Coordinates of C-alpha atoms and ligand atoms in Angstrom, one line a residue:
Chain A
M78 CA -32.7 23.8 56.6
A79 CA -29.2 22.9 57.6
I80 CA -30.3 22.0 61.1
V81 CA -33.0 19.7 59.8
A82 CA -30.5 18.0 57.5
Q83 CA -28.0 17.7 60.3
S84 CA -30.5 16.2 62.8
S85 CA -31.8 13.7 60.2
K86 CA -28.2 12.7 59.5
T87 CA -27.4 12.0 63.1
R88 CA -30.6 10.2 63.5
R89 CA -29.7 8.0 60.5
I90 CA -26.3 7.2 62.0
R91 CA -27.8 6.4 65.3
R92 CA -30.4 4.2 63.8
A93 CA -27.7 2.4 61.6
T94 CA -25.5 1.9 64.7
L95 CA -28.4 0.4 66.6
A96 CA -29.3 -1.9 63.7
W97 CA -25.7 -3.1 63.5
I98 CA -25.6 -3.8 67.3
V99 CA -28.8 -5.8 67.2
G100 CA -27.7 -7.5 64.0
L101 CA -24.4 -8.5 65.5
L102 CA -26.0 -9.7 68.7
F103 CA -28.2 -12.0 66.8
F104 CA -25.5 -13.1 64.5
Y105 CA -23.0 -13.9 67.3
P106 CA -24.3 -17.4 68.2
I107 CA -24.2 -18.4 64.6
F108 CA -20.7 -17.0 64.2
W109 CA -19.7 -18.9 67.4
L110 CA -21.3 -22.0 66.0
V111 CA -19.4 -21.9 62.7
L112 CA -16.2 -21.0 64.4
T113 CA -16.5 -23.9 66.9
S114 CA -17.3 -26.3 64.2
F115 CA -13.7 -25.9 62.9
K116 CA -12.2 -26.6 66.4
T117 CA -11.3 -29.9 67.9
D118 CA -13.6 -31.0 70.8
A119 CA -10.7 -30.2 73.1
D120 CA -10.2 -26.7 71.8
A121 CA -13.9 -25.9 71.7
V122 CA -14.3 -25.6 75.5
K123 CA -11.1 -23.6 76.2
P124 CA -11.8 -19.9 76.4
E125 CA -8.2 -19.0 75.3
H126 CA -9.0 -20.6 72.0
L127 CA -12.2 -18.6 71.5
L128 CA -10.8 -16.8 68.5
F129 CA -7.3 -18.2 68.0
F130 CA -7.0 -21.9 67.2
T131 CA -5.7 -24.2 64.6
P132 CA -8.7 -24.9 62.3
T133 CA -9.6 -28.5 61.4
L134 CA -12.0 -30.1 59.1
E135 CA -12.1 -33.2 61.2
N136 CA -15.6 -32.6 62.5
Y137 CA -17.1 -32.2 59.1
L138 CA -15.2 -35.3 57.7
N139 CA -16.3 -37.2 60.7
M140 CA -19.9 -36.2 60.2
T141 CA -20.1 -37.2 56.6
E142 CA -18.2 -40.4 57.1
N143 CA -19.6 -41.7 60.3
Y144 CA -23.0 -40.1 60.7
D145 CA -24.3 -40.3 57.2
Y146 CA -25.1 -36.6 56.9
W147 CA -26.3 -36.9 53.3
R148 CA -29.1 -39.4 54.3
F149 CA -30.4 -36.9 56.9
A150 CA -30.1 -34.1 54.5
T151 CA -31.9 -36.0 51.8
N152 CA -34.7 -36.8 54.3
S153 CA -34.9 -33.1 55.3
I154 CA -35.2 -32.1 51.6
I155 CA -37.8 -34.8 50.8
T156 CA -40.1 -34.1 53.8
S157 CA -39.8 -30.3 53.6
V158 CA -40.4 -30.1 49.8
F159 CA -43.4 -32.5 49.8
A160 CA -44.9 -31.0 52.9
T161 CA -44.7 -27.6 51.3
I162 CA -46.2 -28.8 48.1
F163 CA -49.1 -30.5 49.8
A164 CA -49.7 -27.6 52.2
L165 CA -50.0 -25.3 49.1
A166 CA -52.2 -27.8 47.3
V167 CA -54.6 -27.8 50.2
G168 CA -54.0 -24.2 51.2
I169 CA -54.5 -22.4 47.9
P170 CA -58.1 -23.7 47.2
C171 CA -59.0 -23.2 50.8
A172 CA -57.7 -19.6 51.0
Y173 CA -59.3 -19.0 47.6
A174 CA -62.7 -20.1 48.8
M175 CA -62.5 -17.9 51.9
A176 CA -61.1 -14.9 50.1
F177 CA -63.6 -14.8 47.3
N178 CA -66.7 -16.4 48.7
P179 CA -66.6 -15.3 52.3
S180 CA -69.5 -16.3 54.5
R181 CA -70.3 -15.2 58.0
A182 CA -68.2 -18.1 59.4
T183 CA -65.1 -17.2 57.5
K184 CA -63.5 -15.1 60.3
D185 CA -64.3 -17.8 62.8
V186 CA -62.8 -20.5 60.7
L187 CA -59.6 -18.5 60.3
M188 CA -59.4 -17.8 64.0
W189 CA -60.0 -21.5 64.7
M190 CA -57.2 -22.4 62.3
L191 CA -54.9 -20.1 64.1
S192 CA -56.0 -21.3 67.5
T193 CA -54.7 -24.8 66.6
K194 CA -51.3 -23.3 66.7
M195 CA -51.9 -22.4 70.3
L196 CA -52.2 -26.0 71.4
P197 CA -48.9 -27.1 73.0
A198 CA -47.4 -29.9 70.9
A199 CA -46.6 -31.8 74.0
A200 CA -50.3 -32.1 74.8
V201 CA -50.8 -34.4 71.8
L202 CA -47.5 -36.2 72.0
Y203 CA -48.8 -39.4 73.4
P204 CA -51.9 -39.8 71.1
M205 CA -49.7 -38.9 68.1
T206 CA -47.0 -41.4 68.9
F207 CA -49.6 -44.1 69.7
L208 CA -51.5 -43.3 66.5
T209 CA -48.4 -43.3 64.3
K210 CA -47.1 -46.6 65.7
S211 CA -50.4 -48.4 65.5
L212 CA -50.9 -47.3 61.9
G213 CA -47.4 -48.6 61.2
L214 CA -46.3 -45.2 60.0
F215 CA -43.6 -44.6 62.6
D216 CA -40.4 -43.4 61.0
T217 CA -41.8 -43.1 57.5
H218 CA -41.5 -40.2 55.2
F219 CA -45.2 -40.2 54.6
M220 CA -46.0 -39.6 58.3
I221 CA -43.4 -36.8 58.6
I222 CA -44.7 -35.1 55.5
V223 CA -48.3 -35.3 56.7
V224 CA -47.3 -33.9 60.2
L225 CA -45.2 -31.1 58.8
M226 CA -47.9 -30.2 56.3
L227 CA -50.6 -30.1 59.0
I228 CA -48.7 -28.1 61.5
N229 CA -47.9 -25.5 58.9
L230 CA -51.3 -25.4 57.2
P231 CA -52.8 -22.7 59.4
I232 CA -50.1 -20.3 58.8
V233 CA -50.0 -21.1 55.1
I234 CA -53.7 -20.5 54.7
W235 CA -53.5 -17.3 56.7
M236 CA -50.8 -16.0 54.5
L237 CA -52.4 -17.0 51.3
F238 CA -55.7 -15.6 52.4
T239 CA -54.1 -12.2 53.1
Y240 CA -52.5 -12.2 49.7
F241 CA -55.6 -13.3 47.8
K242 CA -57.7 -10.7 49.6
E243 CA -55.7 -8.0 47.8
I244 CA -56.8 -9.2 44.4
P245 CA -60.0 -7.3 43.4
K246 CA -62.9 -9.6 43.3
E247 CA -64.0 -8.2 40.0
I248 CA -61.0 -9.7 38.3
I249 CA -62.1 -13.2 39.3
E250 CA -65.7 -12.3 38.3
A251 CA -64.4 -11.1 34.9
G252 CA -62.9 -14.6 34.6
Q253 CA -66.2 -16.2 35.4
M254 CA -67.9 -14.1 32.7
D255 CA -65.1 -15.0 30.3
G256 CA -66.0 -18.7 30.7
V257 CA -63.5 -20.2 33.1
N258 CA -64.5 -22.8 35.7
T259 CA -63.2 -22.8 39.3
W260 CA -60.0 -24.6 38.4
G261 CA -59.4 -22.2 35.6
E262 CA -59.9 -19.3 37.9
I263 CA -57.2 -20.6 40.2
K264 CA -54.8 -21.7 37.5
E265 CA -55.2 -18.8 35.0
I266 CA -55.9 -15.9 37.2
L267 CA -55.3 -16.5 40.9
I268 CA -51.9 -18.2 40.8
P269 CA -50.3 -15.9 38.3
L270 CA -51.6 -12.8 40.1
A271 CA -50.6 -14.0 43.6
W272 CA -47.4 -15.5 42.4
G273 CA -45.2 -13.4 44.7
G274 CA -47.3 -14.2 47.7
I275 CA -47.4 -17.9 47.0
A276 CA -43.7 -18.0 46.6
S277 CA -43.2 -16.2 49.9
T278 CA -45.6 -18.5 51.6
A279 CA -43.9 -21.6 50.1
L280 CA -40.5 -20.4 51.2
L281 CA -41.6 -19.7 54.7
C282 CA -43.4 -23.0 55.0
F283 CA -40.3 -24.8 53.6
I284 CA -38.1 -23.1 56.3
F285 CA -40.5 -24.0 59.1
C286 CA -40.6 -27.6 57.9
W287 CA -36.8 -27.8 57.7
N288 CA -36.4 -26.3 61.1
E289 CA -39.1 -28.4 62.8
A290 CA -37.6 -30.5 65.5
Y291 CA -40.3 -31.6 68.0
W292 CA -42.1 -34.1 65.8
T293 CA -39.3 -35.1 63.5
V294 CA -37.2 -36.1 66.5
R295 CA -40.0 -38.0 68.2
L296 CA -41.6 -39.7 65.3
T297 CA -38.4 -41.0 63.5
T298 CA -35.5 -43.2 64.3
T299 CA -33.4 -43.7 61.1
D300 CA -35.4 -44.1 57.9
A301 CA -37.1 -40.8 57.9
A302 CA -34.8 -39.0 60.3
T303 CA -34.1 -35.4 59.3
L304 CA -31.2 -33.1 60.1
S305 CA -33.0 -32.0 63.3
K306 CA -32.7 -35.6 64.4
L307 CA -29.0 -35.6 63.5
I308 CA -28.3 -32.7 65.7
E309 CA -30.4 -34.3 68.5
G310 CA -28.4 -37.5 68.1
N311 CA -25.1 -35.7 68.5
R312 CA -26.2 -34.2 71.8
A313 CA -24.1 -37.1 73.2
P314 CA -24.7 -38.0 76.8
E315 CA -21.1 -39.3 77.2
G316 CA -19.5 -35.8 77.0
L317 CA -19.6 -32.4 75.5
F318 CA -18.5 -32.8 71.9
F319 CA -19.0 -29.1 71.1
G320 CA -16.9 -29.2 68.0
R321 CA -18.8 -32.1 66.5
L322 CA -22.2 -30.8 67.6
S323 CA -21.3 -27.4 66.0
A324 CA -20.3 -28.9 62.7
V325 CA -23.6 -30.9 62.6
S326 CA -25.6 -27.9 63.5
A327 CA -23.8 -25.7 61.0
A328 CA -24.3 -28.2 58.3
A329 CA -28.0 -28.5 59.2
V330 CA -28.8 -24.8 59.2
G331 CA -26.4 -24.0 56.4
P332 CA -28.6 -24.7 53.4
I333 CA -31.5 -22.9 54.9
V334 CA -29.4 -19.8 55.8
V335 CA -28.1 -19.7 52.2
L336 CA -31.6 -20.1 50.9
G337 CA -32.9 -17.4 53.2
W338 CA -30.1 -15.1 52.1
F339 CA -31.0 -15.3 48.5
C340 CA -34.7 -14.9 49.1
Q341 CA -34.5 -12.1 51.7
K342 CA -36.9 -9.8 49.9
Q343 CA -39.6 -12.5 49.5
L344 CA -39.2 -13.5 53.1
V345 CA -39.6 -10.1 54.5
Q346 CA -42.7 -9.7 52.4
G347 CA -44.0 -13.0 53.6
L348 CA -43.4 -12.3 57.3
T349 CA -45.0 -9.0 57.1
F350 CA -48.0 -10.4 55.2
G351 CA -47.2 -8.2 52.2
A352 CA -47.5 -5.0 54.2
V353 CA -44.0 -3.9 53.0
K354 CA -44.2 -3.3 49.3
Chain B
M290 CA -80.2 -14.2 20.1
G291 CA -80.4 -12.7 23.6
Q292 CA -83.8 -12.2 25.1
I293 CA -83.6 -11.9 28.8
V294 CA -86.6 -12.5 31.1
L295 CA -86.8 -12.0 34.8
E296 CA -89.7 -13.4 36.6
K297 CA -90.4 -12.6 40.3
V298 CA -86.7 -12.1 40.8
S299 CA -85.8 -10.9 44.3
K300 CA -82.5 -10.5 46.1
S301 CA -81.7 -10.2 49.8
F302 CA -78.3 -9.8 51.5
G303 CA -78.9 -11.5 54.8
E304 CA -82.0 -9.8 56.3
T305 CA -82.0 -6.8 54.0
Q306 CA -84.1 -7.1 50.9
V307 CA -82.3 -5.1 48.2
I308 CA -84.6 -6.1 45.3
P309 CA -88.2 -6.9 46.0
P310 CA -89.7 -9.4 43.5
L311 CA -89.8 -7.9 40.1
D312 CA -90.6 -8.9 36.5
L313 CA -88.7 -7.5 33.5
T314 CA -88.3 -8.5 29.9
I315 CA -85.4 -7.3 27.7
E316 CA -86.0 -8.1 24.1
D317 CA -83.4 -9.6 21.8
G318 CA -81.3 -6.8 20.3
E319 CA -82.5 -4.2 22.6
F320 CA -80.3 -1.6 24.3
A321 CA -81.7 -1.5 27.8
V322 CA -80.5 1.0 30.4
F323 CA -81.0 0.5 34.2
V324 CA -80.9 4.0 35.7
G325 CA -81.4 5.2 39.2
P326 CA -79.7 6.9 42.1
S327 CA -76.6 5.3 43.6
G328 CA -77.4 2.3 45.9
C329 CA -80.8 1.6 44.3
G330 CA -79.8 -1.9 43.3
K331 CA -78.8 -1.5 39.6
S332 CA -75.6 -3.4 39.9
T333 CA -77.2 -6.1 41.9
L334 CA -79.9 -6.5 39.3
L335 CA -77.2 -6.7 36.6
R336 CA -75.2 -9.2 38.6
L337 CA -78.3 -11.4 39.1
I338 CA -78.6 -11.5 35.3
A339 CA -74.9 -12.3 34.9
G340 CA -75.1 -15.0 37.6
L341 CA -72.5 -13.4 39.8
E342 CA -75.2 -13.2 42.5
D343 CA -77.6 -16.0 43.3
T344 CA -81.3 -15.0 43.2
T345 CA -83.1 -15.2 46.5
S346 CA -86.2 -16.2 44.6
G347 CA -87.6 -16.1 41.1
T348 CA -86.1 -17.2 37.7
V349 CA -83.8 -15.7 35.1
S350 CA -84.2 -17.0 31.6
I351 CA -82.1 -16.3 28.5
D352 CA -83.7 -17.1 25.2
G353 CA -86.4 -19.1 26.9
E354 CA -84.0 -21.3 28.8
N355 CA -84.1 -21.1 32.6
V356 CA -80.5 -20.2 33.7
T357 CA -81.2 -19.4 37.3
E358 CA -79.0 -22.2 38.5
V359 CA -76.4 -21.9 35.7
S360 CA -73.0 -20.5 36.5
P361 CA -71.9 -17.2 35.0
S362 CA -69.3 -18.9 32.8
K363 CA -72.1 -20.9 31.0
R364 CA -74.6 -18.1 30.5
G365 CA -72.9 -16.9 27.3
L366 CA -73.0 -13.2 28.5
A367 CA -70.1 -10.8 28.5
M368 CA -69.6 -8.1 31.1
V369 CA -67.7 -4.8 31.2
F370 CA -67.0 -3.7 34.7
Q371 CA -66.7 -0.2 36.1
T372 CA -63.2 -0.9 37.3
Y373 CA -62.4 -2.5 33.9
A374 CA -61.2 -5.7 35.7
L375 CA -58.5 -6.5 33.2
Y376 CA -56.1 -9.3 33.9
P377 CA -53.1 -7.2 35.1
H378 CA -50.6 -10.0 34.4
M379 CA -51.6 -10.4 30.7
T380 CA -50.9 -8.2 27.7
V381 CA -53.8 -6.5 25.9
R382 CA -53.6 -9.2 23.3
K383 CA -53.8 -12.0 25.9
N384 CA -56.6 -10.2 27.7
I385 CA -58.7 -10.0 24.6
A386 CA -57.8 -13.6 23.7
F387 CA -58.6 -15.0 27.1
P388 CA -62.4 -15.7 26.6
M389 CA -61.7 -17.2 23.2
R390 CA -58.9 -19.4 24.6
M391 CA -61.3 -20.6 27.3
A392 CA -63.8 -21.4 24.7
G393 CA -61.2 -23.4 22.8
L394 CA -61.1 -21.3 19.6
S395 CA -58.3 -22.0 17.1
E396 CA -55.2 -19.7 17.2
E397 CA -56.0 -18.3 13.7
E398 CA -59.5 -17.5 14.6
Q399 CA -58.4 -15.9 17.9
D400 CA -55.8 -13.7 16.0
R401 CA -58.4 -12.7 13.4
R402 CA -60.9 -11.6 16.0
I403 CA -58.2 -9.8 18.1
M404 CA -57.2 -7.8 15.1
A405 CA -60.7 -7.0 14.1
A406 CA -61.5 -5.8 17.7
A407 CA -58.2 -3.9 18.0
E408 CA -58.9 -2.1 14.8
S409 CA -62.4 -1.1 15.7
L410 CA -61.3 0.0 19.1
N411 CA -58.0 1.8 18.1
L412 CA -55.9 -0.6 20.1
V413 CA -53.6 -2.0 17.4
D414 CA -50.5 -0.2 18.7
Y415 CA -51.1 -1.3 22.3
L416 CA -51.6 -5.0 21.9
D417 CA -48.3 -5.9 23.5
R418 CA -48.7 -3.6 26.5
K419 CA -49.9 -4.6 29.9
P420 CA -53.0 -2.9 31.3
G421 CA -50.9 -1.0 33.8
Q422 CA -49.3 0.9 30.9
L423 CA -52.6 2.1 29.5
S424 CA -54.8 5.2 30.2
G425 CA -58.3 4.8 31.6
G426 CA -60.0 5.2 28.3
Q427 CA -57.7 2.6 26.7
R428 CA -58.3 0.1 29.5
Q429 CA -62.0 0.5 29.0
R430 CA -61.6 -0.2 25.3
V431 CA -59.7 -3.4 26.1
A432 CA -62.5 -4.4 28.4
I433 CA -64.9 -3.9 25.6
G434 CA -62.7 -5.7 23.2
R435 CA -62.5 -8.6 25.6
A436 CA -66.3 -8.6 25.7
I437 CA -67.0 -8.4 21.9
V438 CA -64.6 -11.1 20.6
R439 CA -66.7 -14.0 21.9
N440 CA -70.0 -12.9 20.3
P441 CA -72.0 -13.1 23.5
S442 CA -75.8 -13.3 23.4
A443 CA -75.9 -10.1 25.4
F444 CA -73.5 -7.5 26.8
L445 CA -73.7 -6.3 30.4
F446 CA -72.2 -2.9 31.2
D447 CA -71.9 -1.8 34.8
E448 CA -71.3 2.0 34.8
P449 CA -68.5 1.5 32.3
L450 CA -67.8 5.2 31.8
S451 CA -68.0 6.6 35.3
N452 CA -64.2 6.4 35.8
L453 CA -63.5 8.4 32.6
D454 CA -63.3 12.2 32.3
A455 CA -66.2 14.1 30.8
A456 CA -64.8 14.5 27.3
L457 CA -63.8 10.8 26.9
R458 CA -67.2 9.8 28.4
V459 CA -69.1 11.5 25.6
G460 CA -66.8 9.9 22.9
M461 CA -67.1 6.4 24.4
R462 CA -70.9 6.8 24.8
I463 CA -71.1 7.4 21.1
E464 CA -68.8 4.4 20.3
I465 CA -70.9 2.1 22.4
S466 CA -74.1 3.3 20.7
E467 CA -72.5 2.7 17.3
M468 CA -71.3 -0.7 18.4
H469 CA -74.9 -1.6 19.3
A470 CA -76.2 -0.2 16.0
R471 CA -73.6 -2.3 14.1
M472 CA -73.9 -5.6 16.1
K473 CA -77.5 -5.5 17.1
T474 CA -76.8 -7.6 20.1
T475 CA -78.8 -7.2 23.3
M476 CA -77.1 -4.8 25.7
I477 CA -77.9 -4.0 29.3
Y478 CA -76.2 -0.8 30.5
V479 CA -76.2 0.4 34.1
T480 CA -75.7 4.0 34.9
H481 CA -76.7 6.6 37.4
D482 CA -76.5 9.3 34.8
Q483 CA -79.8 10.0 33.2
V484 CA -78.2 11.8 30.2
E485 CA -76.4 8.5 29.3
A486 CA -79.7 6.7 29.8
M487 CA -81.6 9.1 27.6
T488 CA -79.0 9.2 24.8
M489 CA -78.2 5.6 24.5
A490 CA -81.3 3.5 25.4
D491 CA -84.0 1.9 23.4
K492 CA -85.6 1.1 26.7
I493 CA -85.0 2.7 30.1
V494 CA -85.7 0.9 33.3
V495 CA -85.9 3.5 36.2
L496 CA -85.1 2.0 39.6
Q497 CA -85.5 3.3 43.1
S498 CA -84.8 1.2 46.1
G499 CA -84.8 -2.0 44.0
V500 CA -88.3 -1.2 42.7
I501 CA -88.9 -0.6 39.0
E502 CA -90.6 2.8 38.8
Q503 CA -91.1 2.8 35.1
V504 CA -90.0 1.0 31.9
G505 CA -90.2 2.8 28.6
S506 CA -88.4 4.5 25.7
P507 CA -86.6 7.7 26.6
L508 CA -89.3 9.8 25.0
E509 CA -92.1 8.0 26.9
L510 CA -90.3 8.7 30.1
Y511 CA -89.7 12.3 29.1
S512 CA -93.2 13.0 27.9
A513 CA -95.2 10.8 30.3
P514 CA -93.4 10.0 33.5
R515 CA -95.5 7.6 35.5
N516 CA -94.9 9.2 38.9
L517 CA -93.1 12.0 40.6
F518 CA -89.8 10.1 41.0
V519 CA -89.5 9.5 37.3
A520 CA -90.6 13.0 36.6
G521 CA -87.9 14.4 38.8
F522 CA -85.2 12.0 37.7
I523 CA -85.5 12.1 34.0
G524 CA -84.6 15.4 32.2
S525 CA -82.0 18.0 32.8
P526 CA -82.5 20.5 34.3
K527 CA -85.1 18.9 36.5
M528 CA -88.8 19.2 36.0
N529 CA -90.3 22.0 38.2
L530 CA -92.8 20.5 40.6
I531 CA -95.5 22.8 42.0
D532 CA -97.9 22.0 44.8
G533 CA -100.8 23.9 46.3
E534 CA -103.3 26.3 44.8
E535 CA -101.7 26.4 41.3
A536 CA -101.8 22.5 41.2
A537 CA -105.4 22.5 42.4
K538 CA -106.4 24.7 39.5
H539 CA -105.4 21.8 37.2
G540 CA -107.2 19.4 39.4
A541 CA -104.1 17.7 40.8
K542 CA -102.1 17.4 44.0
T543 CA -98.9 18.3 42.2
I544 CA -98.2 19.6 38.8
G545 CA -94.9 19.4 36.9
I546 CA -93.5 21.5 34.1
R547 CA -90.1 21.1 32.4
P548 CA -87.9 24.2 32.3
E549 CA -87.9 24.1 28.5
H550 CA -91.7 24.3 28.5
I551 CA -92.0 27.6 30.2
D552 CA -91.7 30.6 27.8
V553 CA -90.2 33.9 28.8
V554 CA -92.5 36.7 27.6
E555 CA -92.1 40.5 27.6
D556 CA -95.0 41.0 30.0
G557 CA -98.5 39.6 30.7
G558 CA -97.3 36.1 31.6
I559 CA -99.3 33.9 33.8
W560 CA -96.4 33.6 36.3
M561 CA -93.8 36.1 37.3
G562 CA -90.8 36.3 39.6
T563 CA -87.3 37.6 40.2
I564 CA -84.2 36.2 38.6
G565 CA -81.8 34.6 41.0
V566 CA -79.0 33.0 39.1
A567 CA -78.8 33.1 35.3
E568 CA -76.6 30.3 33.8
R569 CA -75.6 31.3 30.3
L570 CA -74.5 28.4 28.0
G571 CA -74.6 30.4 24.8
S572 CA -77.1 28.1 23.2
D573 CA -79.4 28.3 26.2
T574 CA -79.9 30.4 29.3
F575 CA -81.1 28.8 32.5
F576 CA -82.9 31.1 34.8
H577 CA -83.4 30.2 38.5
V578 CA -86.5 32.3 39.3
N579 CA -87.5 33.1 42.9
G580 CA -90.5 34.7 44.4
T581 CA -93.1 33.2 42.1
G582 CA -95.2 31.9 45.0
L583 CA -95.3 28.5 43.3
A584 CA -92.2 26.7 44.4
E585 CA -89.0 27.9 46.1
T586 CA -87.2 28.3 42.8
L587 CA -88.5 27.7 39.3
T588 CA -86.1 26.7 36.6
V589 CA -86.7 28.1 33.2
R590 CA -84.8 27.4 30.0
A591 CA -84.7 30.0 27.4
L592 CA -83.2 29.6 23.9
G593 CA -80.1 31.6 23.1
D594 CA -79.0 34.5 25.2
V595 CA -81.8 36.5 26.8
A596 CA -80.8 39.9 28.1
L597 CA -82.2 39.5 31.6
R598 CA -79.9 39.6 34.7
H599 CA -79.9 38.9 38.4
G600 CA -82.7 40.8 40.2
D601 CA -84.7 41.5 37.1
T602 CA -88.4 40.7 37.0
I603 CA -89.3 37.9 34.6
H604 CA -92.6 37.1 33.1
L605 CA -93.4 33.4 32.3
N606 CA -95.9 31.5 30.4
P607 CA -96.2 27.7 30.9
R608 CA -97.3 25.7 27.9
A609 CA -100.6 24.3 29.0
D610 CA -100.4 21.1 27.1
E611 CA -97.0 20.3 28.7
I612 CA -98.2 20.3 32.2
H613 CA -98.0 17.0 34.0
R614 CA -100.5 16.3 36.7
F615 CA -99.9 14.0 39.7
D616 CA -102.3 12.8 42.4
A617 CA -101.8 12.5 46.1
Q618 CA -99.9 9.2 45.7
G619 CA -97.6 10.9 43.3
L620 CA -98.9 8.9 40.4
R621 CA -99.6 10.5 37.0
V622 CA -103.1 11.6 36.2
S623 CA -103.8 11.7 32.5
Ligands
ADP215 N1 -72.6 -8.1 48.7 C1 -73.4 -7.3 49.4 N2 -73.7 -7.5 50.7 C2 -74.6 -6.7 51.3 N3 -75.2 -5.6 50.8 C3 -75.0 -5.4 49.5 C4 -74.1 -6.2 48.7 N4 -74.0 -5.7 47.5 C5 -74.8 -4.6 47.4 N5 -75.4 -4.4 48.6 C6 -76.4 -3.4 49.0 O1 -77.4 -3.4 48.0 C7 -77.8 -2.1 47.7 C8 -77.8 -1.9 46.2 O2 -76.4 -2.0 45.8 P1 -76.0 -1.8 44.3 O3 -76.7 -2.8 43.5 O4 -74.5 -1.9 44.2 O5 -76.5 -0.4 43.9 P2 -76.1 0.5 42.7 O6 -75.4 -0.3 41.7 O7 -77.5 0.9 42.1 O8 -75.4 1.7 43.2 C9 -77.0 -1.2 48.5 O9 -77.7 -0.7 49.5 C10 -75.8 -2.0 48.9 O10 -75.4 -1.6 50.1
MG216 MG1 -73.4 0.0 41.0

């Protein structure tokens, strides 16, 4: 008995230590980023000032005054929120249909959706840019919302599909017998029952939208430019403004890190497709 | 009103035909039971009536109206599922109110019917609980409550009692029978348990591999089974089936005699054998008799406690007018 308890205790300690090491390893770049954002550009590159320096808010003030941080932030919020809403609006009925009325093609359709994620974005860069410009949608919120929605749709549908699959089919059938139409089934039964899963999916989709950089950088200039574009824009060619770049980056990832922190449980559930209960 | 007519209805899942074309009429107010071994297509047939499955061919009519293409929500039927299928996110009250809310009934009317249903089903104290906080029997009552409040033209039950323990099952069986006697609404009840079928039904539909073997009242099936399958399926313990010489004496390929129609006599019986197992229930004794030369074992039901034990010789007299005769195709010869 004692030996078992002992060994399980050492194992626990070992596991905790390992978790901490891995955690710190991943956390270090963010820690460095935040630290650097409070340094002057001159201090930022000096190793002797890695931990000890005179903190300054200059970078942040500079960012909000000269770079219009709030406009980029607003654009990020608008595009991410609407892209998420539309992705759910399309994804919920779609996943519903596949989960409760599967056909022989359902598996293939799901695989096909996922396969679109395997296409390198660069492969369609030229046609996309051309299309956007010729439609007059370059640098518009609309275009960014559509693009963000489309690139996240496969994962949204997959996640929702997995959640919906867990709902017994009989409950939906009971609803049909009780006189609801398809929309009623979704609104009265499916959404309330899969609420946790839908929230996880929405959260993850929102984060992916917020962090998206490939298209938001390439399809915008100013009007619809998101925080990714702001970071990109501060990657100044004239020199290494590490302090400034760090401040911009910290301010860009800040909101999403805070959001993620508060929704940890939902996120873990979302990422593991509900396998962890 | 709730007369249900199936004409040439068939169902295939992909290549496999689960139900070959069949005709069936269930009269208004009737308590019909679909009975048969597991996997014979009872649920599928019920779901075809409900509209939860599309027919492969044929038509389903309710009260003379062809509803083959009508969605389940518009057929005006209520269903009670084996797994209860309650809405887990709603309280008992909301579960029962749900079909009425969908039908757009007024709040007062909803409340009135919820209370009436809750009283008749002993659910008054549980109205504000979620299904997860109820026992199996209570969940089943909620499912029944949800079905009755909307006054459907017919009730469909798919093995509603098979997840309950034996004692509860008997109680619920009686409650459902009483409900039918009171409401006089058409009910279709699916079960694999022939005792449920016999005790509840006005009309029993015996199914095997999607084929209707016989339709009739419990007593018709008991006293005049149309073929060997029905003969063996209806009645407990099973009918004894005897082939060979003894059957030939009666001019049949196979004869059948129920355990309760064989009398135990002191001596001088037509048949005799050795007692294998004796099951004593107090009211009856079931003897499993070996070495009769008729069938491997013969089951005999004697009233009360009969003082014969394992290994004793038993003398038996079958009642001649209770012998069922079947031909080489297994069909009844009258
Ligand atoms: N959705 C389905 N897809 C394919 N086969 C099915 C489906 N539903 C039922 N079956 C098959 O149809 C037969 C009858 O099933 P079912 O009606 O559930 O039988 P029962 O209710 O009498 O036990 C079974 O062999 C079953 O495997
Ligand atoms: Mg079944």
